[in-house]
mmCIF file of N, CA and C in Angstrom:
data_model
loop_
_atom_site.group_PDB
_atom_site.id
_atom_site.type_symbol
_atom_site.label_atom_id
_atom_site.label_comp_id
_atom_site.label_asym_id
_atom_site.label_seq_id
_atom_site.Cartn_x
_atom_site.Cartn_y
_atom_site.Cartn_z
ATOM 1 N N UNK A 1 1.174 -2.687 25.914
ATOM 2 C CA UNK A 1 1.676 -2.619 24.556
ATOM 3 C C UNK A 1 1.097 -3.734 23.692
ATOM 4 N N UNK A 2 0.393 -4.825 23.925
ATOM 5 C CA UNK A 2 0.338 -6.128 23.410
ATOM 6 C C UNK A 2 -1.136 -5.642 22.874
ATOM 7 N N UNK A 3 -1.842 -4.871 23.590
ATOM 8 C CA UNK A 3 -3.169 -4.504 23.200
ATOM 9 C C UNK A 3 -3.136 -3.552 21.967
ATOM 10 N N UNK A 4 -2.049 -2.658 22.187
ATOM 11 C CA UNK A 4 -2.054 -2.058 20.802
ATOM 12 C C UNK A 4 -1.350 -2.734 19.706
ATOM 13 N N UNK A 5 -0.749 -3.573 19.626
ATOM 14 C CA UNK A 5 0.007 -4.425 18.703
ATOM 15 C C UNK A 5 -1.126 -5.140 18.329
ATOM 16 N N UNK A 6 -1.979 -5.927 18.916
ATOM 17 C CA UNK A 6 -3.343 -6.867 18.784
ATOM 18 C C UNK A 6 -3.829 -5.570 17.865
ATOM 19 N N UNK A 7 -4.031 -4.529 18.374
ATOM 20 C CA UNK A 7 -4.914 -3.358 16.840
ATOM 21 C C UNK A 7 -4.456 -3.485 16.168
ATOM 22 N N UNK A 8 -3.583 -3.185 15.720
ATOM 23 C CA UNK A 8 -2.411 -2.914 14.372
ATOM 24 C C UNK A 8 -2.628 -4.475 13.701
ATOM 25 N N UNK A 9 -2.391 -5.559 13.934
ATOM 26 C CA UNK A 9 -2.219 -6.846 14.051
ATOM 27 C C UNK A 9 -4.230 -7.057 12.769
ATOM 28 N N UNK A 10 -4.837 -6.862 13.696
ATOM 29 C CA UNK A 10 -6.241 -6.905 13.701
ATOM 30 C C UNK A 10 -6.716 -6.128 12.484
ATOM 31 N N UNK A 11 -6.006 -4.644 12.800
ATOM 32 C CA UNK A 11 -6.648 -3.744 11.476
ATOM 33 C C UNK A 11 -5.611 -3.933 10.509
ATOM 34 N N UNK A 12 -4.232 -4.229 9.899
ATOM 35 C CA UNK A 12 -3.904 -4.728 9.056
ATOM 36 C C UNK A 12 -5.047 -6.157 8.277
ATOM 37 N N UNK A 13 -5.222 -7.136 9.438
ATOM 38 C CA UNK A 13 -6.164 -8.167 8.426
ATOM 39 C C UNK A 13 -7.479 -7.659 8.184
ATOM 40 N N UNK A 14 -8.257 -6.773 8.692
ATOM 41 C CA UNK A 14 -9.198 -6.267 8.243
ATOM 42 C C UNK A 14 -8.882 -5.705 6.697
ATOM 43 N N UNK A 15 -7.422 -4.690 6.375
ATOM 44 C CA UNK A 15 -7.639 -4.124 5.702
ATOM 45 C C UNK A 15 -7.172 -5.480 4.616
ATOM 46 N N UNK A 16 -7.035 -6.337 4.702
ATOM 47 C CA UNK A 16 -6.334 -7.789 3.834
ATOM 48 C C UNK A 16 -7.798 -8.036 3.476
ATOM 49 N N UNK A 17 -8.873 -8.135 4.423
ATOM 50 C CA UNK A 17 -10.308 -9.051 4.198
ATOM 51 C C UNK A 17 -11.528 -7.943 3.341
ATOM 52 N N UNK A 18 -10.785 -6.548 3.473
ATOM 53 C CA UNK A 18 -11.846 -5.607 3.149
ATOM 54 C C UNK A 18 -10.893 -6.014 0.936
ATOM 55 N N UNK A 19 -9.953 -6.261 0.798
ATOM 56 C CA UNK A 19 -9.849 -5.723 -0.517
ATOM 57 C C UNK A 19 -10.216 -7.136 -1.276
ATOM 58 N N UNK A 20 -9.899 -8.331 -0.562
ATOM 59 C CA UNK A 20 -10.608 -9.480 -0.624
ATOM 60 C C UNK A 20 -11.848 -9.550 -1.137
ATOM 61 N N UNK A 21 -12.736 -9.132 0.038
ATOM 62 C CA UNK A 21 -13.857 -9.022 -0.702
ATOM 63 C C UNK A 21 -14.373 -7.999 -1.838
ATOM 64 N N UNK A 22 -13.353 -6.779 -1.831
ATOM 65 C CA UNK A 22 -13.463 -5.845 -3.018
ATOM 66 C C UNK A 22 -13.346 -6.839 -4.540
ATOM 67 N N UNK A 23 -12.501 -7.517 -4.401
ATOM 68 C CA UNK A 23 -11.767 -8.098 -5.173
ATOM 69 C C UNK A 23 -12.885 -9.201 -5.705
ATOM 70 N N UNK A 24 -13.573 -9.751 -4.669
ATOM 71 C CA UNK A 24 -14.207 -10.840 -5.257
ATOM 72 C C UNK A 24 -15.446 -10.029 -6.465
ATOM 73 N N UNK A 25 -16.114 -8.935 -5.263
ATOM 74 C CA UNK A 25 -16.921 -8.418 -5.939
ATOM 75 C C UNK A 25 -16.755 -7.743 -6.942
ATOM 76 N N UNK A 26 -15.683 -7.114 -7.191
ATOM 77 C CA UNK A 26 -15.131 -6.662 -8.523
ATOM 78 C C UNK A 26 -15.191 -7.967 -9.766
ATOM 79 N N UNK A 27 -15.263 -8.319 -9.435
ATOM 80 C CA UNK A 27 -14.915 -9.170 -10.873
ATOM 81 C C UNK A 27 -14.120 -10.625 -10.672
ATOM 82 N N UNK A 28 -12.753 -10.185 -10.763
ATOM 83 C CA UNK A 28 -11.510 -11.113 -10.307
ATOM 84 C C UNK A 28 -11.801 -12.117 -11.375
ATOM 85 N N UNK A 29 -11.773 -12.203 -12.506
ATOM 86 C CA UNK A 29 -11.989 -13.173 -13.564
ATOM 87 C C UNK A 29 -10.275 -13.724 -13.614
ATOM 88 N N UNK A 30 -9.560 -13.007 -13.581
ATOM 89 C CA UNK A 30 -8.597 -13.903 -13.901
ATOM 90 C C UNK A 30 -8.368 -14.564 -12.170
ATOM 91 N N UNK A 31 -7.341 -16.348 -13.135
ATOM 92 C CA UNK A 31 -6.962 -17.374 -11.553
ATOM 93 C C UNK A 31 -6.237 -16.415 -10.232
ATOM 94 N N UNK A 32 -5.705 -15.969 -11.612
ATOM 95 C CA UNK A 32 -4.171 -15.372 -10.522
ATOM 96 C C UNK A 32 -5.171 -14.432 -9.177
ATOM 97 N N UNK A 33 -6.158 -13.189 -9.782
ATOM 98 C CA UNK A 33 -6.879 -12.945 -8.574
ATOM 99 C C UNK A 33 -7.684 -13.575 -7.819
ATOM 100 N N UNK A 34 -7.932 -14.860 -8.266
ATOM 101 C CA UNK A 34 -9.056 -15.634 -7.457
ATOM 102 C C UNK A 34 -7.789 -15.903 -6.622
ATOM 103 N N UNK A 35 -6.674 -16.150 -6.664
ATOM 104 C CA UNK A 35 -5.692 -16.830 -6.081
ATOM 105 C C UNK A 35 -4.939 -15.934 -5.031
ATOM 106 N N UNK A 36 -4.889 -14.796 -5.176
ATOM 107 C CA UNK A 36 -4.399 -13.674 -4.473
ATOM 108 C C UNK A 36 -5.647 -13.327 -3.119
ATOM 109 N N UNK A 37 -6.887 -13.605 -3.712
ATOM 110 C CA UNK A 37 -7.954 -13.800 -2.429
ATOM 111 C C UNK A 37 -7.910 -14.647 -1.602
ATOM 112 N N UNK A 38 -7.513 -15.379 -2.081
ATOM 113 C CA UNK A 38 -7.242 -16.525 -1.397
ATOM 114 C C UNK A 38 -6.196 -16.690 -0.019
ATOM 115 N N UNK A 39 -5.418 -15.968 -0.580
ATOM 116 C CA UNK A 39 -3.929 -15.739 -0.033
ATOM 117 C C UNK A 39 -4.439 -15.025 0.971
ATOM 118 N N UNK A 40 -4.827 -13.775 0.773
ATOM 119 C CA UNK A 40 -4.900 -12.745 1.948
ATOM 120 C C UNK A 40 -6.272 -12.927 2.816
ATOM 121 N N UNK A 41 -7.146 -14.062 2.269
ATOM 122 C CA UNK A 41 -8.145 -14.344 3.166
ATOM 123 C C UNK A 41 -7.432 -15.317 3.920
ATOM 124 N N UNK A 42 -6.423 -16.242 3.746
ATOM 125 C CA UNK A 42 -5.583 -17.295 4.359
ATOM 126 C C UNK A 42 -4.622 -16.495 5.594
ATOM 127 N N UNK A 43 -4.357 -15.162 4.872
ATOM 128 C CA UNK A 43 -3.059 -14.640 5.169
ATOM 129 C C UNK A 43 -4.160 -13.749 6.934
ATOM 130 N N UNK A 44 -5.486 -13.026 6.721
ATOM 131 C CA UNK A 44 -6.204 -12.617 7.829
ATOM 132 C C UNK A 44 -6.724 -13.771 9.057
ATOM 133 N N UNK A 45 -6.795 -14.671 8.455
ATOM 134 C CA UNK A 45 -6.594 -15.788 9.780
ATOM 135 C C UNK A 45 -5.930 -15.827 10.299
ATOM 136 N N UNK A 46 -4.452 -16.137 9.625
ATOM 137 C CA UNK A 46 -3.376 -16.021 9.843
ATOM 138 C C UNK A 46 -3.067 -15.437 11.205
ATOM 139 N N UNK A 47 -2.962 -14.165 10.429
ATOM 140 C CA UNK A 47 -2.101 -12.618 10.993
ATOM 141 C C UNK A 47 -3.388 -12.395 12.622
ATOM 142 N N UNK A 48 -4.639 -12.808 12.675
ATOM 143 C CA UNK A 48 -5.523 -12.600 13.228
ATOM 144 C C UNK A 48 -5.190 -13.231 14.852
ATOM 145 N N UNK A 49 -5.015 -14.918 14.297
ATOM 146 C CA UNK A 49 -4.560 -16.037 15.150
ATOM 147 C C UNK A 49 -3.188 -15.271 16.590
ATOM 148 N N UNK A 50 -2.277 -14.705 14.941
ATOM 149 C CA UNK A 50 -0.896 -14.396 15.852
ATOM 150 C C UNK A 50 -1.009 -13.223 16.422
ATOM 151 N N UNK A 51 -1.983 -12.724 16.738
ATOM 152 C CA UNK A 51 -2.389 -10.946 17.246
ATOM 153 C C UNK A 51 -1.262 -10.415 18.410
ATOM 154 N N UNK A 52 -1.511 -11.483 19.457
ATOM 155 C CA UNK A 52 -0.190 -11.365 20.144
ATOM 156 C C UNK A 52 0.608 -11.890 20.347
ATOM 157 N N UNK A 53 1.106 -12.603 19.396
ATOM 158 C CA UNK A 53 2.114 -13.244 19.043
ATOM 159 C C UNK A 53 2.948 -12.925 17.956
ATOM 160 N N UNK A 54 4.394 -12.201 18.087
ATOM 161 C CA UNK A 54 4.642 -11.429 17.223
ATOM 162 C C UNK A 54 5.394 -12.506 16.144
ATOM 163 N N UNK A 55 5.795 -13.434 17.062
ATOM 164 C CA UNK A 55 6.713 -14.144 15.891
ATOM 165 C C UNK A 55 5.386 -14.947 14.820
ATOM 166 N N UNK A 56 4.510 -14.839 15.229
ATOM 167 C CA UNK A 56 3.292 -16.058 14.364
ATOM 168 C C UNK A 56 3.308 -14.647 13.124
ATOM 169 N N UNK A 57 3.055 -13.701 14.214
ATOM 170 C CA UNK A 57 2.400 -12.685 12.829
ATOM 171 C C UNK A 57 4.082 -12.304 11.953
ATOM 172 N N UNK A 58 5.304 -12.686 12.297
ATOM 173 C CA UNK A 58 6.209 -12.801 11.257
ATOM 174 C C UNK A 58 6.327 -13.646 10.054
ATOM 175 N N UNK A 59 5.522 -14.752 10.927
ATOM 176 C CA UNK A 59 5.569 -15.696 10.016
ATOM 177 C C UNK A 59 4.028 -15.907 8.650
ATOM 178 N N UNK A 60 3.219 -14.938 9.284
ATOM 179 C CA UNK A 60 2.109 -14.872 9.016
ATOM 180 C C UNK A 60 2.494 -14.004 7.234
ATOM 181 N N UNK A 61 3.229 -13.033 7.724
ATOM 182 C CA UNK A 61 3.488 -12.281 6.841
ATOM 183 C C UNK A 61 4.427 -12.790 6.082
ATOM 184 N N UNK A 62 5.584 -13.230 5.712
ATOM 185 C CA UNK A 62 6.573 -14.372 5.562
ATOM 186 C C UNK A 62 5.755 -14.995 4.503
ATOM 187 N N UNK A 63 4.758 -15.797 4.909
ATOM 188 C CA UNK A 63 3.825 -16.916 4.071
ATOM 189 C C UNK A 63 3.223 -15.988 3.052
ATOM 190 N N UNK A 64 2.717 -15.074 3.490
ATOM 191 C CA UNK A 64 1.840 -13.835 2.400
ATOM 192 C C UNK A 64 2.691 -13.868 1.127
ATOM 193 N N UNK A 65 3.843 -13.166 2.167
ATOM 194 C CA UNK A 65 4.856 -12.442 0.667
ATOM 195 C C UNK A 65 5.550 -13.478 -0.403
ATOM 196 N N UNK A 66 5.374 -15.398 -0.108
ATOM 197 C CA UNK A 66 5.873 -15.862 -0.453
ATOM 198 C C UNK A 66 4.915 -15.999 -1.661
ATOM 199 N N UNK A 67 3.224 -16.447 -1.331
ATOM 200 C CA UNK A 67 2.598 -16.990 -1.858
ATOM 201 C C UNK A 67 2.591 -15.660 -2.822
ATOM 202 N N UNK A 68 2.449 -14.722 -2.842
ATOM 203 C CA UNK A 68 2.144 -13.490 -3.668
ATOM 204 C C UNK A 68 3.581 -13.124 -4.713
ATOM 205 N N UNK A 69 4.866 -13.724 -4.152
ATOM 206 C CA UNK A 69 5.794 -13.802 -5.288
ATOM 207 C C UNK A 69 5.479 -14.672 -6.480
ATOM 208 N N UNK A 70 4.892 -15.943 -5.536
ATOM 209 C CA UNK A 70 4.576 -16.908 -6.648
ATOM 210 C C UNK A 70 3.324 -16.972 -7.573
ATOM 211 N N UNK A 71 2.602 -16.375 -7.262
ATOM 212 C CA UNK A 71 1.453 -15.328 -7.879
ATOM 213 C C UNK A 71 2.024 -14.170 -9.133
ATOM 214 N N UNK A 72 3.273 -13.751 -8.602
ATOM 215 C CA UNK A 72 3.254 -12.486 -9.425
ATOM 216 C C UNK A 72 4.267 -13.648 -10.728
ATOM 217 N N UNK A 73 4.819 -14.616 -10.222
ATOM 218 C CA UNK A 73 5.356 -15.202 -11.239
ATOM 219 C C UNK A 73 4.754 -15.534 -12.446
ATOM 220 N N UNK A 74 3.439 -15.402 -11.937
ATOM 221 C CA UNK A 74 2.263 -16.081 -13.128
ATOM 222 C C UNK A 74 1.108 -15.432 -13.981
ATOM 223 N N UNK A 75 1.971 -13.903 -13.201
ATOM 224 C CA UNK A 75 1.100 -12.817 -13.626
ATOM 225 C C UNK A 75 1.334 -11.670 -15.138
ATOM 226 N N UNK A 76 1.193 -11.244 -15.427
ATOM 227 C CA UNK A 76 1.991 -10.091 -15.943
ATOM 228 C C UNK A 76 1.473 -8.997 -16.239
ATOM 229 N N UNK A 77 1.935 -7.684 -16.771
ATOM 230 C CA UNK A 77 1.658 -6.147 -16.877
ATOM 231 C C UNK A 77 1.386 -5.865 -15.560
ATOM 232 N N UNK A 78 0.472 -5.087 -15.452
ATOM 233 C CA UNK A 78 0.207 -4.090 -13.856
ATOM 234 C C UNK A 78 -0.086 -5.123 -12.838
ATOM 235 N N UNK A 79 -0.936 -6.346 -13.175
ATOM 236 C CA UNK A 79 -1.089 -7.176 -12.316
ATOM 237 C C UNK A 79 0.039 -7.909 -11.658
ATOM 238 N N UNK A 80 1.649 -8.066 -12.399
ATOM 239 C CA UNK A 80 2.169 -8.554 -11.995
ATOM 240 C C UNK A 80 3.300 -7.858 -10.871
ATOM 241 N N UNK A 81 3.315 -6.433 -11.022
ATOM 242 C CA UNK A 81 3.991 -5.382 -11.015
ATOM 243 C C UNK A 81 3.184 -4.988 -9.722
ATOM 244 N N UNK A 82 1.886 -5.595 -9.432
ATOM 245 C CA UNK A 82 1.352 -4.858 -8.272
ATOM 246 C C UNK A 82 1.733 -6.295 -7.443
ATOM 247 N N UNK A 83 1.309 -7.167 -7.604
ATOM 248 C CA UNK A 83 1.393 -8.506 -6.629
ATOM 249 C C UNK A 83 3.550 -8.714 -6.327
ATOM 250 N N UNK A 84 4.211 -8.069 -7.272
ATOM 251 C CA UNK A 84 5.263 -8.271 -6.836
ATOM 252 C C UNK A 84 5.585 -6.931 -5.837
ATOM 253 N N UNK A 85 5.015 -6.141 -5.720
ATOM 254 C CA UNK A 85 4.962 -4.610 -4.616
ATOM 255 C C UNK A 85 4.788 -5.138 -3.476
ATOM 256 N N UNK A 86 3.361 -5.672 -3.481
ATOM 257 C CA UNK A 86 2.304 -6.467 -2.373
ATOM 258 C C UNK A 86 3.695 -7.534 -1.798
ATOM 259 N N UNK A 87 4.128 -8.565 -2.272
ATOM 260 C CA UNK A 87 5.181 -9.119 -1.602
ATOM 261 C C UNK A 87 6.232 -8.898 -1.273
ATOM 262 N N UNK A 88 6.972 -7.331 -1.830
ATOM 263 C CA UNK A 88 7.967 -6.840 -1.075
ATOM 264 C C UNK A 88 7.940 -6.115 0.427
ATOM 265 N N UNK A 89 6.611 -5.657 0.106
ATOM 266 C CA UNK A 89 5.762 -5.005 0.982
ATOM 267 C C UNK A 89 5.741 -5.539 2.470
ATOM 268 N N UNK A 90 5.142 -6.649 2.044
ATOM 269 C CA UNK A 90 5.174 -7.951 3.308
ATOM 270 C C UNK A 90 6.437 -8.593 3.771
ATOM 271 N N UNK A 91 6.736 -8.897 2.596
ATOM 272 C CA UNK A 91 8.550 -9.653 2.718
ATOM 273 C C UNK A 91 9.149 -8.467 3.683
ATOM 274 N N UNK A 92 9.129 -7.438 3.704
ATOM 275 C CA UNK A 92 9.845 -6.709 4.128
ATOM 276 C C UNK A 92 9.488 -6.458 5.580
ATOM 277 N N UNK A 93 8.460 -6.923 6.067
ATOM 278 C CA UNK A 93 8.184 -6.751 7.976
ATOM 279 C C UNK A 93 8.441 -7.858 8.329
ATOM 280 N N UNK A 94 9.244 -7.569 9.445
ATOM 281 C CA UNK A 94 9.960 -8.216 10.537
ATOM 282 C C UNK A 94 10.023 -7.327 11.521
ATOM 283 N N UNK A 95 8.775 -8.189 12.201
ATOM 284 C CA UNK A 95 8.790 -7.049 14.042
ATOM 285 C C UNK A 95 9.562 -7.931 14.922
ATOM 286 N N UNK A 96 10.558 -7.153 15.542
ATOM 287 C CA UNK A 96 11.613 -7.805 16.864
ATOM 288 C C UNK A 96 10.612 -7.627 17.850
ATOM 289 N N UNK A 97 10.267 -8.968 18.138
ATOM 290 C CA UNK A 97 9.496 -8.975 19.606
ATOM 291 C C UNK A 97 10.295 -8.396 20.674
ATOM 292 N N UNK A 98 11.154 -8.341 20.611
ATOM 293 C CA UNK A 98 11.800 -7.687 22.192
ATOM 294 C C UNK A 98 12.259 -6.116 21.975
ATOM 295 N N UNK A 99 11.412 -5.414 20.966
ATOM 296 C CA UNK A 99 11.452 -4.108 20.846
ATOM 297 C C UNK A 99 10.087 -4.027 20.549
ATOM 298 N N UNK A 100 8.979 -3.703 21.686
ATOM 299 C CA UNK A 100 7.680 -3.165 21.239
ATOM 300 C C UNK A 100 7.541 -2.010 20.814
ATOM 301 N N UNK A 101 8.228 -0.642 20.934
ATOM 302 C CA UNK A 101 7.960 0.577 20.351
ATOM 303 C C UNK A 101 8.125 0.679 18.894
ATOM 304 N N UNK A 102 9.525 0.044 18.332
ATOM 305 C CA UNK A 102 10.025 -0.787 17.146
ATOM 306 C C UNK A 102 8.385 -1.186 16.487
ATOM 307 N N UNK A 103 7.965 -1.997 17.243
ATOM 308 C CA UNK A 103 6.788 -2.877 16.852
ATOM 309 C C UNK A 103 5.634 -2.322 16.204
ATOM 310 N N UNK A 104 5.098 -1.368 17.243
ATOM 311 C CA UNK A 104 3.739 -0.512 16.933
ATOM 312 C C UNK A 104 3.998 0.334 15.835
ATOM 313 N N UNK A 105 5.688 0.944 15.434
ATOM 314 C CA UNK A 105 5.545 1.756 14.368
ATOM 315 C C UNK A 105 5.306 0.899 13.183
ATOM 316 N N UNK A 106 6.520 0.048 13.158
ATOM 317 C CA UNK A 106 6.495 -0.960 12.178
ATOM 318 C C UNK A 106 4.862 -1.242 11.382
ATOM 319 N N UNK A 107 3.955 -1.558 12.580
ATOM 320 C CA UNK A 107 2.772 -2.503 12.312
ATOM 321 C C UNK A 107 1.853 -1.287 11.787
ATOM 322 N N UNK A 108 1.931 -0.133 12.235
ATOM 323 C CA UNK A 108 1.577 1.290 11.839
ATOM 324 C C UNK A 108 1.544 1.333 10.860
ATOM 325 N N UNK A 109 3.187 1.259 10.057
ATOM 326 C CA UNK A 109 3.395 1.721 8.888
ATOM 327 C C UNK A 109 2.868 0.681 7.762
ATOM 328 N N UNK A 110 2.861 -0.555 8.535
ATOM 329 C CA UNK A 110 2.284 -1.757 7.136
ATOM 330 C C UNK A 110 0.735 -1.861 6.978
ATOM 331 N N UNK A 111 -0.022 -0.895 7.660
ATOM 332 C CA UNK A 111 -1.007 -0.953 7.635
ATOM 333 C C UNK A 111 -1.404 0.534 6.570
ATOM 334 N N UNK A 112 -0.897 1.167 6.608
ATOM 335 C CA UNK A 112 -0.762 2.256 5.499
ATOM 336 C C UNK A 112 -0.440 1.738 3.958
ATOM 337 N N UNK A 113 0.866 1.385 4.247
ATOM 338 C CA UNK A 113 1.291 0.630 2.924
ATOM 339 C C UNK A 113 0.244 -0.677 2.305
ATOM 340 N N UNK A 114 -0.331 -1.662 3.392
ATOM 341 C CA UNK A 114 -1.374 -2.683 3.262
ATOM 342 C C UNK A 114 -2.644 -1.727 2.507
ATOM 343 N N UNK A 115 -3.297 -0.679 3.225
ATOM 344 C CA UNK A 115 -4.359 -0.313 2.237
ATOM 345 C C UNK A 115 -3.852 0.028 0.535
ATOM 346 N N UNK A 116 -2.815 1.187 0.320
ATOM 347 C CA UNK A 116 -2.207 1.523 -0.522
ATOM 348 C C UNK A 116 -2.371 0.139 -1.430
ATOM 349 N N UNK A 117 -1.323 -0.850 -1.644
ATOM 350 C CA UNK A 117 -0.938 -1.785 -2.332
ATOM 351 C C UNK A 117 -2.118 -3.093 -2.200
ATOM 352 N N UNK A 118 -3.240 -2.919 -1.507
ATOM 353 C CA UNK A 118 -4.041 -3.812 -1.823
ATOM 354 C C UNK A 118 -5.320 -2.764 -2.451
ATOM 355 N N UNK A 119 -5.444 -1.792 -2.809
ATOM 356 C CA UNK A 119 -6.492 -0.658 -3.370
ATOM 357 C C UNK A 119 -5.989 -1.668 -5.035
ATOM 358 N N UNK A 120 -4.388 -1.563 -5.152
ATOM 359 C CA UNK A 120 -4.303 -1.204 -6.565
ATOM 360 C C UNK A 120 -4.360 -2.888 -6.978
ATOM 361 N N UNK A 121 -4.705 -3.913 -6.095
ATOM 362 C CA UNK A 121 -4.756 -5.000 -6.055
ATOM 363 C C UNK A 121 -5.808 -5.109 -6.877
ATOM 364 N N UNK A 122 -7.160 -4.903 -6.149
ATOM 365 C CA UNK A 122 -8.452 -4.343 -6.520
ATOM 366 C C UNK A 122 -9.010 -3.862 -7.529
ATOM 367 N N UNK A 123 -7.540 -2.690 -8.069
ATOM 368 C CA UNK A 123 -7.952 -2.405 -9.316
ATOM 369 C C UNK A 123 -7.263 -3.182 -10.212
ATOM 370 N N UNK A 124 -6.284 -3.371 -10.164
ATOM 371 C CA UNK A 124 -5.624 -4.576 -11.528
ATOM 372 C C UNK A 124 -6.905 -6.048 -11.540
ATOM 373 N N UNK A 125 -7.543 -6.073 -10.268
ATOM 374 C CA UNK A 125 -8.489 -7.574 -10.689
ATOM 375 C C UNK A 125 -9.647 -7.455 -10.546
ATOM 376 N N UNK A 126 -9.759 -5.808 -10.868
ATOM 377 C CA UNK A 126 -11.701 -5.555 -11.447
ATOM 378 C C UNK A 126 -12.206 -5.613 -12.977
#
């Protein structure tokens, strides 16, 4: 089970490093997106490090959704409205290590929602 949690784990920060670099190459003129790259290039080390470690990657995510509230504080219109999604998004996973089936859906489903809400990331900072 730890091997498929390490995927999920792995392809969530891929999909964090793929909008990252969308993001850079788009444009990203305003701070707030230079700052949101930042985050989720911080946040794929992160989440990368804790692959099998579920409580790191709680905390991994935890740190995301914090830095991206405080991002959306400084944001406003669609940009702010998407970075406050992006941190409910995150704020909202909490995998119980002592339920792995729990786990793999969980990490499943934030990896769906992760492409979704970092696409429109992409587009609010092109």
């Amino acid at each position: 089970m730890s091997i498929n949690l390490s995927r999920y784990a792995l392809a969530v920060s891929a999909a964090a490093i793929l909008v990252s670099l969308t993001t850079a190459c788009g444009g990203g003129a305003q701070p707030v997106c230079q700052d949101a790259v930042k985050a989720f290039n911080d946040y794929s080390t992160q989440a990368a490090a804790g692959a099998g470690n579920l409580e790191a990657f709680n905390k991994a995510n935890a740190d995301l959704a914090a830095k991206l509230k405080d991002l959306s504080d400084k944001a406003d219109g669609d940009l702010k409205a998407t970075l406050a999604d992006l941190s409910a998004t995150w704020g909202g996973i909490k995998v119980d290590p002592s339920n792995p089936a729990a786990a793999a859906t969980e990490l499943s489903k934030l990896g769906t929602q992760a492409t979704d809400a970092t696409q429109k990331l992409a587009k609010n900072c092109s």
